[in-house]
Structures are given as C-alpha cells and as structure tokens.
XYZ file of C-alpha atoms in Angstrom:
609
model
C 0.000 0.000 0.000
C 2.828 2.306 0.891
C 4.593 1.604 -2.452
C 1.456 2.558 -4.339
C 1.289 5.936 -2.545
C 4.933 6.656 -3.467
C 4.203 5.952 -7.157
C 1.264 8.393 -7.143
C 3.472 11.087 -5.629
C 6.063 10.624 -8.346
C 3.450 10.928 -11.069
C 2.070 14.145 -9.520
C 5.508 15.683 -9.275
C 6.224 14.862 -12.938
C 3.028 16.622 -14.087
C 3.850 19.703 -12.108
C 7.194 19.938 -13.807
C 5.751 19.628 -17.279
C 2.910 22.267 -17.043
C 3.247 25.990 -18.488
C 0.856 28.907 -17.670
C -0.977 30.408 -20.746
C -1.241 34.160 -21.780
C 2.101 35.415 -20.324
C 4.439 37.823 -22.428
C 7.536 36.455 -24.047
C 9.945 38.686 -22.115
C 8.456 37.601 -18.996
C 8.448 34.142 -20.206
C 12.154 34.342 -20.854
C 12.954 35.900 -17.549
C 10.655 33.561 -15.832
C 12.037 30.790 -17.892
C 15.458 31.450 -16.530
C 14.157 31.808 -13.020
C 11.926 28.897 -13.403
C 14.694 26.879 -14.872
C 16.877 27.676 -11.942
C 14.046 26.905 -9.638
C 13.296 23.738 -11.510
C 16.868 22.726 -11.276
C 16.725 23.202 -7.575
C 13.387 21.462 -7.314
C 14.553 18.769 -9.677
C 17.431 18.103 -7.459
C 15.132 18.029 -4.421
C 12.618 15.863 -6.238
C 15.290 13.552 -7.444
C 16.558 13.261 -3.876
C 13.094 12.550 -2.568
C 12.490 10.109 -5.388
C 15.768 8.442 -4.560
C 14.765 8.281 -0.921
C 11.362 6.955 -1.891
C 12.977 4.387 -4.138
C 15.300 3.364 -1.346
C 12.334 3.207 1.045
C 10.423 1.221 -1.582
C 13.375 -1.113 -2.005
C 13.561 -1.533 1.752
C 9.820 -2.179 1.838
C 10.166 -4.682 -0.973
C 13.091 -6.265 0.787
C 11.090 -6.392 4.013
C 8.102 -7.741 2.086
C 10.299 -10.397 0.573
C 11.596 -11.310 4.007
C 8.041 -11.454 5.325
C 7.053 -13.560 2.333
C 10.022 -15.797 2.940
C 9.116 -16.068 6.622
C 5.504 -16.722 5.605
C 6.678 -19.427 3.224
C 8.891 -20.863 5.918
C 5.970 -20.720 8.375
C 3.728 -22.348 5.787
C 6.375 -24.973 5.171
C 6.717 -25.524 8.920
C 2.926 -25.693 9.227
C 2.806 -28.186 6.375
C 5.565 -30.166 8.038
C 3.693 -29.993 11.358
C 0.517 -31.095 9.631
C 2.415 -33.888 7.939
C 3.957 -34.874 11.280
C 0.513 -34.678 12.916
C -0.937 -36.802 10.156
C 1.925 -39.245 10.522
C 1.450 -39.204 14.309
C -2.260 -39.839 13.916
C -1.549 -42.574 11.441
C 1.043 -43.997 13.824
C -1.407 -43.685 16.735
C -4.104 -45.404 14.697
C -1.673 -48.114 13.747
C -0.625 -48.375 17.410
C -4.298 -48.544 18.506
C -4.965 -51.192 15.912
C -1.899 -53.104 17.048
C -2.924 -52.632 20.702
C -6.474 -53.804 19.946
C -5.040 -56.757 18.092
C -2.659 -57.488 20.956
C -5.478 -57.019 23.522
C -7.776 -59.254 21.518
C -5.067 -61.845 21.187
C -4.239 -61.508 24.888
C -7.920 -61.815 25.872
C -8.290 -64.864 23.688
C -5.155 -66.330 25.230
C -6.358 -65.505 28.770
C -9.763 -67.003 28.048
C -8.113 -70.059 26.630
C -5.884 -70.356 29.699
C -8.904 -69.878 31.974
C -10.866 -72.471 30.019
C -7.913 -74.836 30.227
C -7.652 -74.139 33.968
C -11.378 -74.761 34.420
C -11.052 -78.002 32.494
C -8.130 -78.989 34.708
C -10.093 -78.123 37.883
C -13.131 -80.024 36.620
C -10.992 -82.999 35.765
C -9.267 -82.745 39.151
C -12.606 -82.521 40.994
C -13.972 -85.424 38.980
C -10.867 -87.427 39.714
C -11.031 -86.471 43.416
C -14.699 -87.409 43.622
C -14.006 -90.656 41.842
C -11.152 -91.381 44.248
C -13.354 -90.478 47.236
C -16.137 -92.684 45.920
C -13.679 -95.490 45.357
C -12.225 -94.992 48.842
C -15.752 -94.935 50.285
C -16.623 -98.107 48.393
C -13.443 -99.757 49.609
C -14.215 -98.570 53.152
C -17.781 -99.837 52.890
C -16.502 -103.157 51.624
C -13.986 -103.356 54.467
C -16.337 -101.861 57.119
C -19.882 -101.917 55.659
C -22.565 -99.731 57.252
C -25.217 -102.071 55.954
C -25.515 -105.625 54.794
C -26.753 -106.277 51.262
C -29.324 -109.054 51.100
C -31.416 -109.699 47.987
C -31.509 -106.015 47.050
C -32.205 -104.852 50.626
C -29.734 -102.763 52.623
C -29.933 -104.069 56.189
C -28.478 -101.729 58.830
C -28.066 -102.850 62.445
C -27.937 -100.349 65.283
C -28.697 -99.653 68.922
C -26.737 -99.238 72.129
C -25.759 -100.919 75.388
C -26.507 -98.918 78.506
C -26.053 -99.217 82.239
C -27.924 -96.687 84.384
C -27.882 -96.073 88.112
C -30.684 -94.139 89.803
C -31.466 -92.771 93.253
C -34.841 -91.460 94.496
C -35.534 -89.654 97.729
C -38.992 -91.337 97.868
C -39.360 -94.878 96.611
C -41.670 -95.658 93.707
C -40.460 -99.249 93.091
C -40.526 -98.652 89.359
C -37.001 -99.239 88.059
C -35.776 -96.579 85.575
C -39.273 -95.299 84.694
C -40.854 -93.034 87.297
C -44.689 -93.271 87.586
C -45.334 -89.534 87.809
C -49.001 -90.061 88.659
C -48.016 -92.381 91.534
C -45.459 -90.289 93.430
C -45.966 -91.095 97.160
C -48.168 -88.511 98.885
C -49.055 -87.714 102.471
C -47.641 -90.235 104.942
C -47.483 -93.227 102.591
C -44.871 -95.798 103.550
C -42.714 -95.036 100.510
C -42.336 -91.399 101.550
C -40.085 -92.701 104.316
C -37.937 -94.819 102.020
C -35.234 -93.898 99.526
C -34.554 -96.012 96.477
C -31.407 -97.012 94.611
C -30.959 -99.301 91.650
C -28.768 -100.195 88.681
C -30.287 -101.446 85.439
C -29.366 -102.222 81.841
C -32.951 -102.729 80.629
C -32.924 -99.603 78.468
C -30.349 -101.166 76.113
C -31.737 -101.433 72.594
C -31.462 -103.501 69.456
C -32.304 -101.882 66.115
C -32.590 -103.411 62.678
C -33.474 -101.396 59.586
C -33.971 -102.410 55.971
C -34.076 -100.105 52.929
C -34.748 -100.889 49.278
C -35.576 -99.044 46.060
C -38.469 -100.310 43.954
C -38.061 -98.031 40.955
C -38.782 -94.505 42.211
C -40.478 -95.822 45.366
C -38.353 -96.044 48.518
C -39.217 -98.899 50.875
C -38.217 -99.005 54.555
C -38.717 -101.520 57.333
C -37.769 -100.720 60.940
C -37.577 -102.806 64.109
C -36.523 -101.697 67.602
C -36.753 -103.397 70.978
C -35.598 -102.929 74.561
C -35.892 -104.992 77.737
C -38.602 -103.163 79.674
C -41.287 -105.756 79.025
C -43.476 -106.577 82.048
C -45.837 -109.431 82.762
C -48.593 -110.036 83.760
C -49.347 -106.321 84.254
C -48.427 -105.265 80.705
C -50.948 -103.128 78.813
C -51.327 -101.287 75.499
C -52.221 -97.912 77.005
C -49.266 -95.681 76.181
C -47.076 -98.248 74.490
C -47.071 -102.024 74.440
C -45.126 -103.445 77.383
C -45.496 -107.159 76.728
C -42.495 -109.451 76.908
C -40.336 -109.313 74.813
C -41.003 -105.627 74.408
C -41.136 -104.298 70.862
C -40.682 -100.566 70.871
C -41.187 -100.156 67.127
C -41.938 -102.363 64.161
C -43.195 -100.644 61.019
C -42.959 -100.590 57.237
C -43.099 -97.598 54.903
C -43.470 -96.857 51.208
C -42.392 -93.382 50.095
C -43.485 -92.457 46.565
C -41.870 -89.971 44.198
C -45.062 -87.859 44.029
C -44.770 -86.931 47.728
C -47.189 -89.512 49.181
C -46.037 -91.781 52.006
C -47.807 -94.739 53.623
C -46.563 -96.144 56.943
C -48.075 -98.986 58.979
C -47.042 -100.769 62.163
C -46.066 -99.860 65.696
C -44.355 -96.473 65.726
C -44.156 -93.178 67.547
C -47.677 -91.840 67.252
C -48.426 -88.804 65.071
C -49.125 -86.777 68.237
C -45.390 -86.990 69.026
C -43.461 -83.805 68.205
C -41.358 -83.901 65.036
C -38.106 -82.134 64.341
C -38.931 -82.158 60.646
C -41.925 -83.125 58.522
C -44.354 -85.830 59.624
C -42.354 -89.038 59.126
C -41.955 -91.689 61.841
C -38.157 -91.947 61.473
C -36.331 -91.351 64.755
C -34.150 -88.781 62.975
C -37.271 -86.745 62.130
C -38.757 -86.950 65.649
C -38.086 -84.877 68.743
C -37.729 -87.339 71.621
C -36.314 -86.119 74.945
C -32.758 -87.431 75.070
C -32.984 -88.246 78.766
C -32.208 -91.092 81.152
C -35.674 -91.053 82.718
C -37.417 -93.885 80.825
C -40.854 -92.287 81.401
C -39.531 -89.102 79.716
C -41.172 -86.035 81.297
C -44.403 -84.687 82.708
C -46.099 -82.686 79.949
C -44.639 -84.668 77.043
C -47.355 -85.755 74.572
C -46.661 -89.054 72.866
C -47.710 -92.606 72.151
C -46.003 -95.633 70.652
C -48.456 -98.217 69.360
C -49.935 -99.572 66.143
C -50.953 -96.972 63.560
C -51.714 -96.607 59.867
C -50.408 -93.274 58.599
C -50.768 -91.472 55.265
C -48.841 -88.271 54.586
C -48.335 -85.879 51.667
C -45.451 -83.515 51.045
C -47.397 -80.439 49.878
C -44.263 -78.508 48.956
C -40.627 -78.313 49.929
C -41.386 -77.178 53.484
C -44.969 -78.266 54.212
C -46.326 -81.709 55.043
C -49.791 -82.983 55.991
C -50.495 -86.365 57.621
C -53.390 -88.400 59.029
C -53.217 -91.513 61.164
C -55.571 -94.202 62.476
C -54.199 -95.428 65.810
C -54.941 -98.469 67.923
C -57.300 -97.201 70.667
C -57.142 -97.847 74.395
C -59.203 -96.017 77.006
C -58.156 -95.013 80.517
C -61.380 -95.258 82.498
C -62.475 -94.444 86.025
C -65.425 -96.829 86.433
C -68.094 -97.499 89.036
C -69.084 -100.653 90.857
C -71.997 -101.104 88.459
C -69.809 -101.102 85.333
C -68.918 -104.717 84.839
C -67.725 -104.879 81.245
C -65.201 -103.132 79.040
C -63.321 -101.474 81.889
C -59.772 -100.473 80.926
C -56.722 -100.072 83.098
C -56.689 -96.668 84.766
C -53.576 -95.448 83.056
C -50.578 -96.570 85.016
C -48.349 -95.077 82.353
C -45.524 -96.663 80.434
C -45.447 -100.094 82.019
C -48.933 -100.577 83.500
C -47.852 -100.802 87.131
C -50.856 -102.388 88.860
C -49.911 -100.899 92.233
C -51.237 -97.579 90.949
C -54.584 -99.059 89.920
C -56.459 -100.588 92.806
C -53.918 -101.999 95.270
C -54.494 -101.240 98.962
C -52.414 -102.068 102.013
C -53.984 -102.904 105.382
C -52.340 -103.652 108.738
C -53.624 -105.906 111.456
C -53.840 -104.908 115.122
C -51.156 -107.394 116.079
C -47.749 -106.323 117.323
C -45.912 -105.973 115.049
C -48.783 -105.453 112.594
C -49.188 -107.768 109.644
C -49.532 -105.801 106.389
C -51.753 -107.274 103.687
C -51.744 -105.928 100.128
C -54.877 -106.466 98.033
C -55.025 -105.601 94.314
C -58.027 -105.373 92.039
C -57.902 -107.563 88.937
C -58.439 -104.909 86.301
C -58.836 -105.855 82.605
C -55.976 -104.704 80.373
C -58.026 -103.856 77.282
C -60.998 -101.589 76.651
C -63.959 -102.298 74.369
C -63.192 -99.746 71.695
C -65.670 -98.375 69.184
C -63.235 -97.029 66.541
C -59.570 -96.098 66.092
C -58.170 -92.834 67.361
C -57.900 -90.323 64.515
C -54.866 -88.021 64.488
C -53.959 -85.245 62.048
C -50.876 -83.043 61.780
C -49.724 -80.125 59.613
C -46.032 -79.262 59.761
C -44.046 -76.372 58.296
C -40.246 -76.304 58.170
C -37.826 -73.483 57.475
C -34.031 -73.916 57.440
C -33.562 -70.753 59.505
C -36.794 -70.440 61.505
C -37.151 -74.108 62.491
C -40.013 -76.619 62.664
C -43.636 -75.763 63.525
C -46.666 -78.023 63.733
C -50.308 -78.109 64.738
C -52.152 -81.347 65.449
C -55.611 -82.590 66.303
C -57.037 -85.719 67.903
C -60.487 -87.363 67.910
C -61.327 -90.370 70.093
C -64.344 -92.677 70.520
C -65.233 -94.280 73.862
C -67.739 -97.028 74.607
C -68.732 -99.042 77.687
C -71.510 -101.511 78.478
C -73.040 -101.101 81.911
C -75.375 -103.309 83.918
C -77.426 -101.022 86.214
C -79.158 -103.859 88.095
C -79.237 -107.621 88.002
C -82.793 -107.648 86.596
C -82.369 -105.028 83.881
C -80.418 -105.556 80.652
C -77.218 -103.688 79.944
C -76.697 -100.523 77.905
C -73.983 -99.469 75.464
C -72.903 -95.934 76.273
C -70.540 -93.823 74.170
C -68.699 -90.512 74.301
C -66.246 -88.653 72.091
C -62.970 -87.078 73.071
C -61.051 -84.417 71.189
C -57.904 -82.378 71.596
C -55.745 -79.866 69.799
C -52.026 -79.311 70.165
C -49.023 -77.513 68.752
C -45.262 -77.710 68.898
C -42.081 -76.086 67.653
C -38.329 -76.687 67.508
C -36.675 -73.297 66.991
C -32.922 -72.823 66.356
C -31.917 -69.925 68.620
C -28.221 -70.353 67.759
C -27.852 -72.636 64.713
C -26.428 -76.052 65.672
C -25.816 -74.733 69.204
C -29.066 -73.858 70.960
C -32.640 -74.978 70.184
C -35.810 -73.880 71.944
C -38.410 -76.643 72.141
C -42.059 -76.319 73.156
C -45.124 -78.504 72.746
C -48.512 -78.876 74.397
C -52.066 -80.135 74.057
C -55.528 -79.333 75.436
C -58.783 -81.254 75.254
C -61.128 -83.817 76.795
C -60.477 -87.540 76.829
C -56.828 -87.112 75.778
C -55.065 -88.330 78.917
C -53.769 -91.452 77.175
C -51.484 -89.241 75.063
C -50.130 -87.262 78.039
C -47.041 -88.632 79.723
C -48.498 -89.057 83.212
C -51.665 -90.737 81.875
C -54.520 -90.276 84.336
C -58.101 -90.866 83.068
C -59.868 -90.260 79.769
C -63.413 -90.431 81.161
C -65.541 -91.518 84.124
C -68.633 -93.724 84.151
C -71.441 -91.935 85.972
C -73.129 -94.079 88.617
C -76.417 -92.163 88.296
C -77.208 -92.673 84.604
C -74.161 -94.716 83.501
C -73.229 -92.198 80.823
C -69.580 -91.564 80.016
C -68.208 -88.194 81.113
C -64.834 -87.087 79.707
C -62.023 -85.668 81.811
C -60.552 -82.396 80.562
C -56.775 -81.909 80.754
C -53.885 -79.726 79.639
C -50.192 -80.526 79.083
C -47.082 -78.457 78.354
C -43.360 -79.128 77.951
C -40.792 -76.442 77.149
C -37.060 -75.994 77.426
C -33.751 -75.666 75.613
C -31.294 -78.088 74.075
C -27.690 -76.921 73.836
C -24.555 -78.347 72.206
C -21.623 -76.237 73.460
C -19.246 -78.361 71.382
C -19.479 -81.509 69.215
C -18.817 -83.766 72.231
C -21.300 -82.405 74.780
C -25.004 -81.720 75.294
C -26.710 -79.778 78.111
C -30.526 -79.513 78.303
C -33.120 -78.019 80.660
C -36.883 -78.659 80.538
C -40.039 -77.923 82.495
C -43.242 -79.908 82.084
C -46.728 -79.550 83.516
C -50.009 -81.485 83.359
C -53.309 -80.281 84.783
C -56.413 -82.442 85.160
C -59.697 -80.590 85.576
C -62.530 -81.670 87.837
C -65.140 -83.797 86.080
C -67.875 -84.357 88.651
C -71.590 -85.013 88.849
C -74.046 -84.958 91.743
C -74.875 -88.302 93.324
C -77.112 -86.719 95.970
C -77.920 -83.335 97.408
C -74.649 -83.299 99.328
C -72.343 -85.679 97.492
C -70.526 -85.776 94.180
C -68.989 -88.490 92.111
C -66.551 -88.460 89.231
C -62.991 -87.233 88.966
C -61.713 -84.680 91.496
C -64.895 -84.802 93.585
C -64.894 -82.329 96.506
C -66.566 -85.015 98.631
C -63.886 -87.630 97.884
C -62.234 -88.824 101.093
C -58.508 -88.190 101.633
C -58.255 -88.621 105.419
C -56.362 -91.906 105.143
C -53.568 -90.252 103.164
C -51.979 -88.790 106.305
C -51.348 -92.055 108.175
C -48.875 -94.752 107.327
C -50.910 -97.658 108.733
C -54.562 -98.144 109.607
C -53.825 -98.554 113.305
C -52.657 -94.940 113.470
C -55.948 -93.564 112.164
C -58.174 -92.107 114.908
C -61.386 -93.953 115.629
C -64.226 -92.816 113.427
C -61.874 -91.468 110.735
C -62.012 -93.015 107.293
C -58.968 -94.956 106.102
C -59.667 -93.970 102.482
C -57.029 -92.095 100.473
C -58.569 -91.139 97.113
C -55.812 -88.686 96.147
C -56.916 -87.897 92.579
C -54.318 -85.832 90.755
C -54.912 -82.197 90.011
C -51.518 -80.872 88.916
C -48.207 -82.584 88.180
C -45.059 -80.760 87.214
C -41.501 -81.763 86.524
C -38.246 -79.816 86.215
C -35.147 -81.543 84.887
C -31.551 -80.807 83.976
C -29.330 -83.303 82.182
C -26.261 -83.583 80.013
C -23.963 -85.931 78.114
C -20.302 -86.025 77.201
C -18.731 -88.244 74.548
C -15.661 -89.827 76.107
C -14.728 -91.591 72.885
C -16.003 -91.410 69.334
C -14.701 -93.096 66.200
C -15.662 -95.496 63.428
C -15.982 -98.141 66.133
C -18.804 -96.325 67.927
C -19.363 -93.785 70.707
C -18.824 -94.126 74.450
C -21.081 -91.591 76.178
C -21.466 -90.579 79.809
C -24.566 -88.808 81.109
C -26.106 -87.447 84.302
C -29.578 -86.106 85.109
C -31.462 -84.471 87.973
C -35.281 -84.526 88.150
C -37.731 -82.899 90.531
C -41.363 -84.031 90.379
C -44.299 -82.508 92.252
C -47.680 -84.200 92.588
C -50.693 -82.206 93.812
C -54.183 -83.677 94.311
C -57.727 -82.359 94.314
C -59.013 -81.299 97.733
C -61.668 -83.441 99.326
C -62.677 -84.557 102.787
C -59.424 -84.353 104.723
C -57.740 -81.814 102.475
C -55.480 -82.093 99.406
C -52.419 -84.274 100.074
C -49.364 -83.802 97.916
C -45.944 -85.286 97.416
C -42.663 -84.803 95.602
C -39.628 -86.757 94.573
C -36.013 -86.066 93.666
C -34.285 -88.438 91.284
C -30.661 -88.577 90.170
C -29.602 -90.674 87.168
C -26.145 -91.449 85.882
C -25.481 -93.554 82.806
C -22.765 -95.024 80.628
C -23.808 -95.840 77.070
C -21.981 -97.471 74.189
C -23.642 -96.543 70.889
C -23.095 -98.890 67.983
C -21.428 -97.295 64.940
C-alpha cells in the first residue's frame, strides 16, 4: 500500500514539472524561464533526492516484504511439516491402537483359553477327586460296611448298650421309669424310704432295611428294649409285653410326595423335628435317662396306619388311624369293658387298685390287696390323628395337630335289667415347635395339648373319662399338658438340656345326691387316710380312704452328656440327670395331700457305629 502511494506522488511531481501557464508575455516568459529553470533545477534536485529516498524506502519495503514472504513461506512450510507430522502421528497412533487392539484381543483370547484350560483342569481334578473319594468310600464300605446287602435290601443294624444307676428320695419301686401319677403322697410308707438301683434294661437292638423299587423307597424298621413286664403289661401308652417291641413298622415313600406307613411307631401326636415321618431322625424325643420321659410330654407308641403328603418343599400334611385304648375311672356297676386306669408306660398295677392294710397285732401284719383290672378296653373305633407341619431352614419346625377319640362301655345297672352301650367322644388340639436360637448350638423346644379324653397321650396318663353311677353315661375328663425348654450343644462332644413340664387335670364331677358328688376330682372324695402310714394310726371314726386324685403334676429336669470316645468303632457316652417331680391332688374330705420326689440318674452308654 505504501509503495502505491509513493508511485502516485512521483506521477504528480512529474506533471507539475511539465505544465506551463498560458497568456504570459515572451519577455516575462524568458525571464521567468530562466528563473523557473533555476528553480526547476533546484526542485529537480530536491525531487530527485526525494524520489531516490522513496525508491530506497520502496526497495527496503520490498526487501522487508520479501523477508516477510520468505518467513511466511517458511511458516507455511513448517505448518505443512507440522501437519504432515501430525498426520503421521495420527496414522502412527491409529496403527498403534490397531496393534494394541489386536494385541489385547489376542491376549484376551489367550487368557480365556488359559482360563478355560484351567477350568477343564479343575473339573478334571474334581472329577478325579470325587471318583477317588467314591472309590475310597466303596473300599471302606466293603472293608467296614454300614449295611448288609441281602437280595436287594440294605440291612443296617444299630442300637446301644446302657447301664444306668438311679437314686430317688422317695421310693416308687418302678425301676428306671418313674410313675409320675403315683409319686408317694401324704404319709405313705414309701415317703419314708429312699430307692437305689442299677439297670441295663434300656439297652436297645435296632434293625433297619431299605430298598428301592423303581422310584419308590421302601423301609422296614424294628426296635426293641428290655422293659417288658408281665402279667401287668398293657397297650395304654405303648405295648409293654415281653419281649417288648418298641417299634416295628414298614413304609413306602413315593416320588409324588405320598407316604404310607403302617405298624407300631411313635404316634403322630409326638413332636417332630422335621416333617411328619416316623423316622427317629425326624422326631423330637427327649434325650434323657428317665425312661418315662417327662411330665407334659405328649406321645404314644403303638400300632398306627399313617398317610402323609409332602405339599411342597417345606410343608407336610399327615393323618393316622391309631390303635385305641381307654383309661377309664369306672363305678361298681360297670362290669364290662373297663380299661386299666392309666398306670403309664409299664402298666404298674400298684397304681390301679392296690391297697395295704395292717392288722392290730404287734408288730402289725400288712396285707396288700389288688383289684384284677382288665388290660383292654372295648373300643368303638380307632383314634384319629392329624398333623400339619411347616419347616424353614432358619426359623425351624412348627406343627399343629388334632385328635379325635371314641369311647364305649356296656353297663349293667341292676341284676334284673339288661345292659346298655354308652358312648362318648374325646377331642384335643395341640401344637409344637423346635426353633434354632443359635444354629447347631441352641434350640428352643415347646409342645402342648388341650382337650377332653386325651389323657392317654399325656405322659403321666390319668383318666380319659368316668362312668357316671347315676345314669351310667360316660363323662370325659378335661386336661392340659405343656413341655418347654432348651437343648444346647456347646461343642461336638457335649449336650446340656433343661426342661419344664406340667399337666393339669380338671374336675369332672356329677351330683350323686344333694350333698355328694362323684366323678374325677370330687370335693366329697375322702382323703383322710392319706396322712397315716398304717390303719392302726388312724383315729377312731376317721375313714382310712385315700382317694388322692391328681390335680396338677409338674416336673423340672436338667441333664447332660459327654462323649468320652467317638470313632468309626462307635461312641462311648457318659450322662447325668437331675429330676424334681411334684404331685398335687384335688381337695376333698381331709384336704389335698401332695408329694414330691427327687431323682438322680447317671449312665454309661456305648452306641453302635
């Protein structure tokens, strides 16, 4: 731009030099010409100098412009080089990314292949290990078989040998099984005697057979001990005939969830640990030395036909038809179908109608007289039992159960009038639970039942009904039972448990006159004879009768075991137990006598492997 301005200035100066004013005289022109010429010469020199300066300035500008152009070209060249380098860098980066992706892909493929190979090796190793373990187990089973194969049946023997010593502060003369409903009361002779004994009768023999018939699993189970009694055995709570079969049942378990079991087994009323099966492993049975178990424990062990259905993974429903037997408090006019009065586990006849009398001689002669009571009742129909159980791995086992019973007696009111068949119906409802408080360490256990005519299923076994002397109808006895406590396993070798049980028998009375009552727990029943050891001590005019019908029985117990030795050859276990039992009776004429007993057990048991 500056060079263009210089060129315009040069052109203007040239025009000024070439112009001549018109209309001037010649003389003047000449004089002026000389002056002008001189002036022009001067101006020419000045103009030439300025032109030279402008030319030099223009040359400098051109030189500067050339330098700028050169710098611009250099900058452009550098920019082009930078762009080329950037392009090359990008191309290199892309090539590097592609190579990296290729390497990563190859590496991933290699890693996956290595992982797959490692998984295959682990799988092969596990398979080999399992195969070796199975082979070792098979070899071990062949060398030390758990069961004996016989015509497709796996026969498994079991059981234990036990020696138990016991001591009671008040004698019951009942070996290892305490008759809770016959604890000595008042001033009975046995309240003044302690009792000690050693027995091995609780030792057991078990034989089990299992077979698979397609998808159906078949099981047969037999168990016996040595507590059989004769001739006072009865079928009330369990059969006690010699030799004594505790269990003997067969079962078919189908793939669709149905199960059929028949034979002598733990009755469906008995609390389960899981489901509704009769297997000992699925039952909750007090692991105690007391062979009569505990006051408040609801159970039975007699013939039954049971059908159950696994509704889902955790829920089971079962129904059973059980062999009936009634515990009856009769009258003198009932001459047929009278059952034993519920002496409990072994049918001790001393509890049911035996009286002791002493003569006036010195020393007195004591005579014991027992009533010959029939062992069986004339039953109308089987006992019907139902149970619904729900199991949860974390929350434990819960169940509800119901019972319906049918009673019948034939009475002969007078010798001249024909007899009558009288009936009544008993019913009860119960529930139970085994709750893991600390998994595999502490379990809370509770079970109970309430109803009328259910005494046969309660551990102390009193009476199911009474026969009314006024109209000879059957009147049921209402009762309630409860057992609760905790089982603990501080370590794999030990067990410590505590339980409390209670049974309550309600009054079931009827009026025999304006001032007297009959039935169970009658307020006019006579108890005056309960406070004297022998008849001779009773004041003149005072009745020697001791009715002593039970109102409330309760039992507290603490026991534990420790495994001294445990291996493939079996388990040697030591145990000890302390029991306190209280027996309270209904008040009558002479008051309400009561009694209690303290029992200590200690046992050594060898359990077959």
